[in-house]
Short mmCIF file of C-alpha atoms and ligand atoms in Angstrom, two decimals:
data_model
loop_
_atom_site.label_atom_id
_atom_site.label_comp_id
_atom_site.label_asym_id
_atom_site.label_seq_id
_atom_site.Cartn_x
_atom_site.Cartn_y
_atom_site.Cartn_z
CA MET A 21 8.58 66.30 -14.89
CA ASN A 22 10.62 65.43 -18.62
CA VAL A 23 12.51 62.96 -18.61
CA SER A 24 14.41 61.65 -21.74
CA VAL A 25 14.67 57.57 -22.58
CA LEU A 26 17.82 57.41 -25.53
CA GLY A 27 17.92 54.26 -26.47
CA ALA A 28 14.93 52.37 -27.71
CA GLY A 29 15.88 48.72 -27.47
CA ALA A 30 13.61 46.66 -24.61
CA PHE A 31 14.61 48.10 -21.95
CA GLY A 32 14.71 52.20 -23.10
CA THR A 33 10.72 51.31 -24.40
CA ALA A 34 10.09 49.75 -20.87
CA LEU A 35 10.92 52.26 -19.00
CA ALA A 36 9.34 55.35 -20.73
CA VAL A 37 6.22 52.89 -20.81
CA SER A 38 6.38 53.22 -16.62
CA LEU A 39 7.56 57.14 -16.44
CA ALA A 40 4.39 57.63 -18.41
CA GLY A 41 3.35 57.41 -15.50
CA ASN A 42 4.14 60.34 -14.21
CA GLY A 43 3.73 62.33 -17.48
CA PRO A 44 5.00 63.63 -20.91
CA VAL A 45 8.29 61.36 -21.66
CA THR A 46 10.55 61.27 -24.98
CA LEU A 47 12.34 58.31 -25.81
CA TRP A 48 14.07 58.72 -29.24
CA ALA A 49 15.15 56.02 -30.93
CA ARG A 50 18.49 56.08 -33.86
CA SER A 51 16.66 55.43 -36.54
CA ARG A 52 14.28 57.41 -38.56
CA ASP A 53 12.69 54.37 -39.46
CA GLN A 54 11.87 52.67 -36.29
CA ALA A 55 10.97 55.90 -34.48
CA ASP A 56 8.53 56.67 -37.18
CA ALA A 57 7.21 53.44 -36.43
CA MET A 58 6.45 52.84 -33.52
CA GLN A 59 5.14 56.75 -32.79
CA GLN A 60 3.02 54.63 -35.72
CA ALA A 61 1.82 50.98 -34.44
CA ARG A 62 2.56 52.25 -30.78
CA GLU A 63 4.01 49.42 -30.01
CA ASN A 64 8.02 49.36 -30.26
CA THR A 65 7.44 45.39 -32.04
CA GLY A 66 11.19 45.04 -32.14
CA ARG A 67 12.47 44.66 -29.31
CA LEU A 68 9.47 45.22 -26.75
CA PRO A 69 6.38 43.51 -28.59
CA GLY A 70 2.56 42.65 -27.32
CA VAL A 71 3.57 46.19 -25.09
CA SER A 72 1.15 49.58 -25.97
CA LEU A 73 2.93 52.02 -26.01
CA PRO A 74 0.75 55.20 -23.72
CA GLU A 75 -0.45 58.18 -25.14
CA ALA A 76 1.93 60.23 -23.20
CA LEU A 77 5.35 58.36 -24.39
CA LYS A 78 6.48 59.86 -27.95
CA VAL A 79 9.10 58.28 -30.11
CA THR A 80 11.32 60.68 -32.52
CA ASP A 81 15.14 60.42 -33.84
CA ASP A 82 15.47 63.82 -33.43
CA PHE A 83 18.12 64.30 -30.76
CA GLN A 84 18.06 67.71 -29.74
CA MET A 85 14.55 67.43 -29.25
CA ALA A 86 14.67 64.67 -27.62
CA THR A 87 17.63 66.60 -25.05
CA GLN A 88 15.10 69.44 -24.11
CA ASN A 89 14.07 67.42 -20.99
CA ARG A 90 15.88 67.64 -18.02
CA THR A 91 16.88 63.98 -16.88
CA LEU A 92 18.19 62.11 -19.34
CA LEU A 93 18.11 58.29 -18.90
CA LEU A 94 20.78 56.09 -21.68
CA ALA A 95 19.46 52.98 -22.22
CA VAL A 96 22.30 52.00 -24.81
CA PRO A 97 24.84 48.24 -24.13
CA MET A 98 27.46 48.45 -22.39
CA GLN A 99 30.09 48.49 -25.03
CA LYS A 100 28.15 50.86 -27.10
CA LEU A 101 28.08 53.70 -24.37
CA ARG A 102 31.48 54.94 -25.86
CA SER A 103 30.92 55.34 -29.05
CA PHE A 104 27.02 57.12 -28.16
CA LEU A 105 28.59 59.18 -25.87
CA ASN A 106 31.14 61.27 -28.72
CA ASP A 107 28.83 60.92 -31.69
CA HIS A 108 26.22 62.95 -28.68
CA SER A 109 28.82 64.29 -26.77
CA ASP A 110 27.51 68.41 -28.19
CA ALA A 111 23.77 68.26 -26.56
CA LEU A 112 25.20 65.98 -23.10
CA GLN A 113 28.68 68.10 -22.02
CA GLY A 114 27.19 69.15 -18.58
CA ARG A 115 24.28 67.43 -18.67
CA ALA A 116 22.66 65.24 -15.86
CA LEU A 117 22.88 61.35 -17.37
CA VAL A 118 21.10 58.34 -16.21
CA ALA A 119 23.43 55.06 -17.74
CA CYS A 120 20.93 51.86 -17.48
CA CYS A 121 23.38 49.67 -19.16
CA LYS A 122 25.34 46.87 -17.24
CA GLY A 123 28.58 45.92 -17.60
CA ILE A 124 31.94 46.44 -17.73
CA GLU A 125 33.78 48.07 -21.15
CA LEU A 126 36.04 45.93 -22.81
CA GLN A 127 38.94 48.02 -23.76
CA THR A 128 39.18 50.50 -21.00
CA GLY A 129 37.74 47.75 -17.86
CA LEU A 130 36.12 50.63 -16.92
CA GLY A 131 32.22 50.61 -15.95
CA PRO A 132 29.26 52.87 -17.00
CA ILE A 133 29.87 56.14 -14.80
CA ALA A 134 33.51 55.59 -15.74
CA VAL A 135 32.76 55.86 -19.46
CA MET A 136 30.22 58.63 -19.01
CA SER A 137 32.70 60.13 -16.71
CA ASP A 138 35.52 59.75 -18.65
CA VAL A 139 33.80 60.51 -21.88
CA LEU A 140 32.04 63.27 -20.42
CA PRO A 141 34.10 64.98 -17.61
CA ASP A 142 31.38 67.73 -16.96
CA ALA A 143 28.26 65.31 -16.42
CA ARG A 144 26.34 64.63 -13.68
CA THR A 145 26.38 61.06 -13.72
CA ALA A 146 24.37 58.88 -12.46
CA LEU A 147 23.09 54.50 -12.38
CA LEU A 148 19.95 52.65 -12.78
CA THR A 149 20.70 48.90 -11.95
CA GLY A 150 18.96 45.82 -10.32
CA PRO A 151 16.08 43.11 -10.85
CA SER A 152 14.07 43.94 -13.68
CA PHE A 153 13.14 42.25 -17.41
CA ALA A 154 11.92 44.84 -20.24
CA ASP A 155 8.08 43.30 -19.49
CA ASP A 156 8.01 43.08 -15.69
CA ILE A 157 8.22 47.36 -15.69
CA ALA A 158 6.37 47.50 -19.38
CA ARG A 159 3.95 45.65 -18.22
CA GLY A 160 3.08 47.42 -14.85
CA LEU A 161 4.47 44.48 -12.54
CA PRO A 162 6.68 45.50 -8.69
CA THR A 163 9.40 46.24 -9.25
CA ALA A 164 12.64 48.01 -7.17
CA LEU A 165 15.93 49.40 -8.78
CA THR A 166 19.22 51.08 -6.85
CA LEU A 167 19.71 54.61 -8.25
CA ALA A 168 23.42 55.11 -7.89
CA CYS A 169 24.58 58.48 -7.43
CA ALA A 170 27.51 60.24 -5.60
CA GLY A 171 26.14 63.29 -5.48
CA THR A 172 23.28 62.88 -2.58
CA GLY A 173 21.27 66.03 -3.79
CA LEU A 174 21.36 64.44 -7.52
CA GLY A 175 20.88 61.14 -6.30
CA GLU A 176 17.55 61.90 -4.37
CA SER A 177 16.02 64.19 -7.81
CA LEU A 178 16.62 61.01 -10.23
CA GLN A 179 15.07 58.73 -6.99
CA HIS A 180 12.02 61.35 -6.76
CA ASP A 181 11.53 61.94 -10.51
CA LEU A 182 11.99 58.35 -11.72
CA THR A 183 10.22 56.56 -9.28
CA THR A 184 6.57 55.21 -10.75
CA ALA A 185 3.75 54.09 -9.22
CA ASN A 186 5.03 50.05 -9.98
CA LEU A 187 8.72 51.11 -10.11
CA ARG A 188 10.60 51.45 -6.81
CA LEU A 189 14.24 53.77 -6.43
CA TYR A 190 16.00 53.06 -3.45
CA ARG A 191 19.38 55.33 -3.54
CA THR A 192 22.41 54.84 -2.88
CA THR A 193 26.04 56.86 -3.83
CA ASP A 194 28.24 53.37 -3.79
CA THR A 195 28.76 53.63 -6.81
CA ILE A 196 31.60 51.83 -7.81
CA GLY A 197 29.55 48.23 -5.73
CA ALA A 198 26.12 49.75 -7.70
CA GLU A 199 28.12 49.17 -11.54
CA LEU A 200 30.28 46.10 -10.56
CA GLY A 201 27.47 44.23 -8.70
CA GLY A 202 25.19 44.14 -12.30
CA ALA A 203 27.84 43.66 -14.73
CA LEU A 204 29.19 40.63 -12.40
CA LYS A 205 25.58 39.38 -12.32
CA ASN A 206 25.38 38.55 -15.99
CA VAL A 207 28.43 36.74 -16.21
CA MET A 208 27.53 34.27 -13.68
CA ALA A 209 23.75 33.94 -15.44
CA ILE A 210 26.14 32.69 -18.07
CA ALA A 211 27.55 30.33 -15.82
CA CYS A 212 24.41 28.86 -14.07
CA GLY A 213 22.20 28.86 -17.59
CA THR A 214 25.87 26.23 -18.73
CA VAL A 215 24.69 24.81 -15.67
CA MET A 216 21.05 23.85 -16.16
CA GLY A 217 21.75 23.51 -19.62
CA ALA A 218 23.87 20.72 -19.76
CA GLY A 219 21.75 19.10 -17.07
CA LEU A 220 24.08 18.89 -14.17
CA GLY A 221 21.06 19.93 -11.18
CA ASP A 222 19.46 22.53 -9.39
CA SER A 223 21.94 21.45 -7.00
CA ALA A 224 25.39 22.35 -8.98
CA ARG A 225 23.36 26.00 -9.91
CA ALA A 226 23.00 26.77 -5.83
CA ALA A 227 26.79 26.31 -6.14
CA LEU A 228 27.57 27.76 -8.47
CA MET A 229 24.87 30.98 -8.03
CA THR A 230 26.89 31.41 -4.47
CA ARG A 231 30.36 31.06 -4.70
CA GLY A 232 30.04 33.57 -7.77
CA TYR A 233 28.22 35.84 -5.31
CA ALA A 234 31.28 35.19 -3.50
CA GLU A 235 33.43 36.10 -6.67
CA MET A 236 31.80 39.48 -7.43
CA GLN A 237 32.35 40.75 -3.82
CA ARG A 238 36.08 39.98 -4.22
CA PHE A 239 36.14 41.50 -7.08
CA ALA A 240 33.76 44.09 -6.02
CA LEU A 241 35.64 44.55 -2.49
CA ALA A 242 38.81 45.05 -3.97
CA CYS A 243 37.85 48.00 -6.69
CA GLY A 244 36.15 49.78 -3.63
CA ALA A 245 32.75 48.72 -3.40
CA GLN A 246 30.65 49.13 0.17
CA PRO A 247 29.47 45.21 1.15
CA GLU A 248 26.81 46.31 1.06
CA THR A 249 26.18 47.24 -2.10
CA LEU A 250 26.62 43.71 -3.34
CA ALA A 251 24.28 41.99 -0.88
CA GLY A 252 21.60 44.51 -1.90
CA LEU A 253 18.92 44.93 -5.30
CA SER A 254 22.52 46.08 -7.48
CA GLY A 255 24.01 42.61 -6.72
CA PHE A 256 22.46 39.87 -4.52
CA GLY A 257 18.95 40.86 -5.99
CA ASP A 258 20.08 41.41 -9.90
CA LEU A 259 22.18 37.67 -9.24
CA THR A 260 19.16 36.22 -7.63
CA LEU A 261 16.77 36.93 -11.17
CA THR A 262 19.00 36.56 -14.01
CA CYS A 263 20.67 33.25 -12.15
CA THR A 264 16.52 31.45 -12.52
CA SER A 265 15.17 32.84 -15.46
CA ASP A 266 14.91 32.20 -18.97
CA LEU A 267 13.79 35.28 -19.86
CA SER A 268 17.69 36.12 -18.97
CA ARG A 269 19.46 36.48 -22.45
CA ASN A 270 22.75 35.97 -20.32
CA TYR A 271 21.04 32.99 -18.96
CA ARG A 272 19.75 31.65 -21.91
CA LEU A 273 23.49 32.43 -23.46
CA GLY A 274 24.45 29.94 -21.24
CA LEU A 275 21.42 27.47 -21.82
CA SER A 276 22.61 27.26 -25.59
CA LEU A 277 26.06 26.50 -23.80
CA GLY A 278 25.00 24.02 -21.75
CA ARG A 279 23.30 21.98 -24.98
CA SER A 280 25.98 22.93 -27.26
CA GLU A 281 23.81 24.71 -29.46
CA ALA A 282 23.76 27.99 -31.31
CA PHE A 283 22.67 31.31 -30.19
CA ASP A 284 21.17 34.32 -31.64
CA PRO A 285 24.74 36.78 -32.25
CA SER A 286 22.18 40.19 -32.78
CA VAL A 287 21.40 39.66 -28.97
CA THR A 288 21.94 42.01 -26.76
CA VAL A 289 23.74 39.22 -24.36
CA GLU A 290 25.96 41.81 -21.61
CA GLY A 291 28.39 39.39 -19.66
CA ALA A 292 30.17 37.76 -23.05
CA ALA A 293 32.26 41.27 -22.91
CA THR A 294 31.88 41.41 -19.44
CA ALA A 295 33.90 38.44 -19.11
CA TYR A 296 36.94 39.74 -20.83
CA ALA A 297 37.24 42.38 -19.09
CA VAL A 298 36.68 41.10 -15.74
CA VAL A 299 38.93 37.96 -16.28
CA ALA A 300 41.40 40.77 -17.23
CA ARG A 301 41.44 42.98 -14.77
CA ALA A 302 41.40 40.16 -12.26
CA GLU A 303 44.67 39.42 -12.87
CA GLU A 304 46.25 42.51 -13.45
CA MET A 305 44.83 42.85 -9.17
CA ALA A 306 45.70 39.51 -8.66
CA ILE A 307 41.98 38.12 -7.69
CA ASP A 308 40.67 34.97 -8.16
CA MET A 309 38.11 35.17 -9.89
CA PRO A 310 37.73 30.47 -11.10
CA ILE A 311 33.88 30.89 -12.30
CA SER A 312 34.73 34.30 -14.67
CA ARG A 313 37.71 32.46 -16.05
CA CYS A 314 35.45 29.30 -17.21
CA VAL A 315 32.46 30.99 -18.88
CA THR A 316 35.86 32.76 -21.09
CA GLY A 317 36.79 29.23 -21.55
CA LEU A 318 32.92 28.48 -22.19
CA LEU A 319 33.06 31.23 -24.09
CA ASP A 320 35.79 30.84 -26.43
CA GLY A 321 35.02 27.35 -26.92
CA ALA A 322 37.86 26.58 -24.89
CA LEU A 323 36.04 24.96 -22.51
CA THR A 324 33.20 22.27 -22.77
CA PRO A 325 30.52 22.70 -20.17
CA ASP A 326 31.80 19.30 -18.41
CA ALA A 327 35.47 20.14 -18.85
CA ALA A 328 34.74 23.47 -16.54
CA MET A 329 32.52 21.74 -13.64
CA ALA A 330 35.68 19.63 -13.38
CA GLN A 331 38.13 22.40 -13.30
CA LEU A 332 35.95 24.21 -10.69
CA LEU A 333 35.67 20.47 -8.79
CA ALA A 334 39.26 19.98 -8.46
CA ARG A 335 40.19 23.36 -6.50
CA PRO A 336 42.29 22.73 -3.79
CA LEU A 337 39.84 22.24 -1.14
CA LYS A 338 39.53 26.06 1.53
CA GLU A 339 36.95 27.17 4.40
CA GLU A 340 34.38 28.57 3.03
N1 NDP B 23 15.94 44.33 -21.17
C1 NDP B 23 16.03 44.36 -20.34
O1 NDP B 23 15.25 43.79 -19.21
C2 NDP B 23 16.96 44.82 -19.33
C3 NDP B 23 18.13 45.58 -19.87
N2 NDP B 23 19.40 46.16 -18.52
C4 NDP B 23 20.73 46.90 -19.61
O2 NDP B 23 19.32 47.46 -20.87
C5 NDP B 23 20.50 47.95 -21.98
C6 NDP B 23 20.34 47.80 -22.37
O3 NDP B 23 19.80 47.00 -23.47
P1 NDP B 23 18.19 46.57 -23.81
O4 NDP B 23 17.89 47.59 -24.54
O5 NDP B 23 17.99 45.14 -23.76
O6 NDP B 23 19.16 46.16 -25.89
P2 NDP B 23 18.38 45.69 -26.99
O7 NDP B 23 18.48 44.94 -27.10
O8 NDP B 23 16.94 45.53 -27.17
O9 NDP B 23 18.16 47.13 -27.63
C7 NDP B 23 19.38 48.08 -27.46
C8 NDP B 23 18.80 49.18 -27.94
O10 NDP B 23 20.19 50.39 -28.42
C9 NDP B 23 20.04 50.94 -29.59
N3 NDP B 23 21.50 50.97 -29.92
C10 NDP B 23 22.54 50.12 -29.84
N4 NDP B 23 23.72 51.25 -30.12
C11 NDP B 23 23.73 52.33 -30.65
C12 NDP B 23 24.52 52.83 -30.98
N5 NDP B 23 25.37 53.66 -30.81
N6 NDP B 23 23.37 54.57 -30.83
C13 NDP B 23 22.34 54.28 -30.16
N7 NDP B 23 21.36 53.39 -29.80
C14 NDP B 23 22.09 52.34 -29.73
C15 NDP B 23 19.89 49.96 -30.79
O11 NDP B 23 19.57 50.60 -31.77
P3 NDP B 23 19.19 49.60 -32.92
O12 NDP B 23 17.86 48.84 -32.88
O13 NDP B 23 19.13 50.39 -33.61
O14 NDP B 23 20.17 48.97 -33.44
C16 NDP B 23 18.56 49.82 -29.70
O15 NDP B 23 17.75 50.15 -29.65
C17 NDP B 23 22.28 46.38 -21.46
O16 NDP B 23 22.82 47.16 -20.45
C18 NDP B 23 21.28 45.33 -20.73
O17 NDP B 23 22.09 44.68 -19.46
C19 NDP B 23 18.78 46.21 -17.70
C20 NDP B 23 17.82 46.06 -17.34
C21 NDP B 23 16.95 44.33 -18.02
O1 13P B 24 19.65 42.52 -15.85
C1 13P B 24 18.10 42.07 -16.33
C2 13P B 24 17.76 41.66 -15.60
O2 13P B 24 18.43 42.29 -14.15
C3 13P B 24 18.15 41.33 -17.89
O3 13P B 24 18.71 40.31 -17.90
P1 13P B 24 19.03 39.73 -19.38
O4 13P B 24 19.81 41.35 -20.24
O5 13P B 24 19.97 38.53 -19.18
O6 13P B 24 18.33 39.36 -19.90
#
């Protein structure tokens, strides 16, 4: 099995480390300096410090060389996916591409699979998503993910290629459900972090997670997702992880909002742009997304945590 991971951030590096347990893996970094430094130090000191890169993992900035392999994982942030595909469209046309990002594109309202198909109509596409911190995967801790692929044959072959000793992949053909579960849970994680940062309590977080899940389902089902997918690893599973752990960057952004503290803008926080994308699309579709709307209000500075919570509590009473 020959796999390349394109994008040497925290997640790309972690996946490459795990996959190297199966055989040779190439990890592509866009900067030559970064590729050289990683190749020499055998560590991604910037994004995944403390994890040794195994022998079977080669780091390069040579895109042509990296794309010789059969399976290509794309580990760049959601809002950068389109420009990455455009920059490398010649090499990626007609290939099997597995997106590893979570989110909805701000300009178009599309998820990762739809963006890949939009830019490269001949590509065969899949999505790897679900509850997993890069650090856990890289340290070989047990992890289960969802591999979403509309084509059963390609899905089975990717599931086989990308499963490792500690990384167990489940398969689905519901690409819409997998895309939306992974995108929306990040918005809910910002909300939950805010509640915890503001000291509003564990009970409030449990309420937000549950009503957030209802909101995720409402939106995803209206977009054509299957309810079982939302209840699986890519939806409920990732919601649980991200809303309860301060290893999550989305949750940590929320903590900062709750505490009125500054947050480093260079950190990848997918839920921020996705919140705006979801609210815009929900308005077009006349879907009620009160928690997502509050998250955009918090991000804008238009709402304080207390005002957001007061807004949610003052909504008309209804059946669960
Ligand atoms: N970290 C995690 O625990 C997990 C992350 N994910 C998902 O993985 C995706 C990536 O996140 P993560 O790796 O953590 O983010 P990081 O911020 O750690 O890394 C992002 C990487 O993308 C690269 N990049 C950005 N723009 C481009 C571009 N236009 N062309 C090529 N490369 C580019 C960056 O390169 P440079 O350094 O040169 O800027 C960097 O290597 C996100 O969607 C995230 O939700 C999913 C599960 C777990
Ligand atoms: O997606 C993740 C866990 O499944 C990682 O979460 P963050 O992007 O919030 O760090």
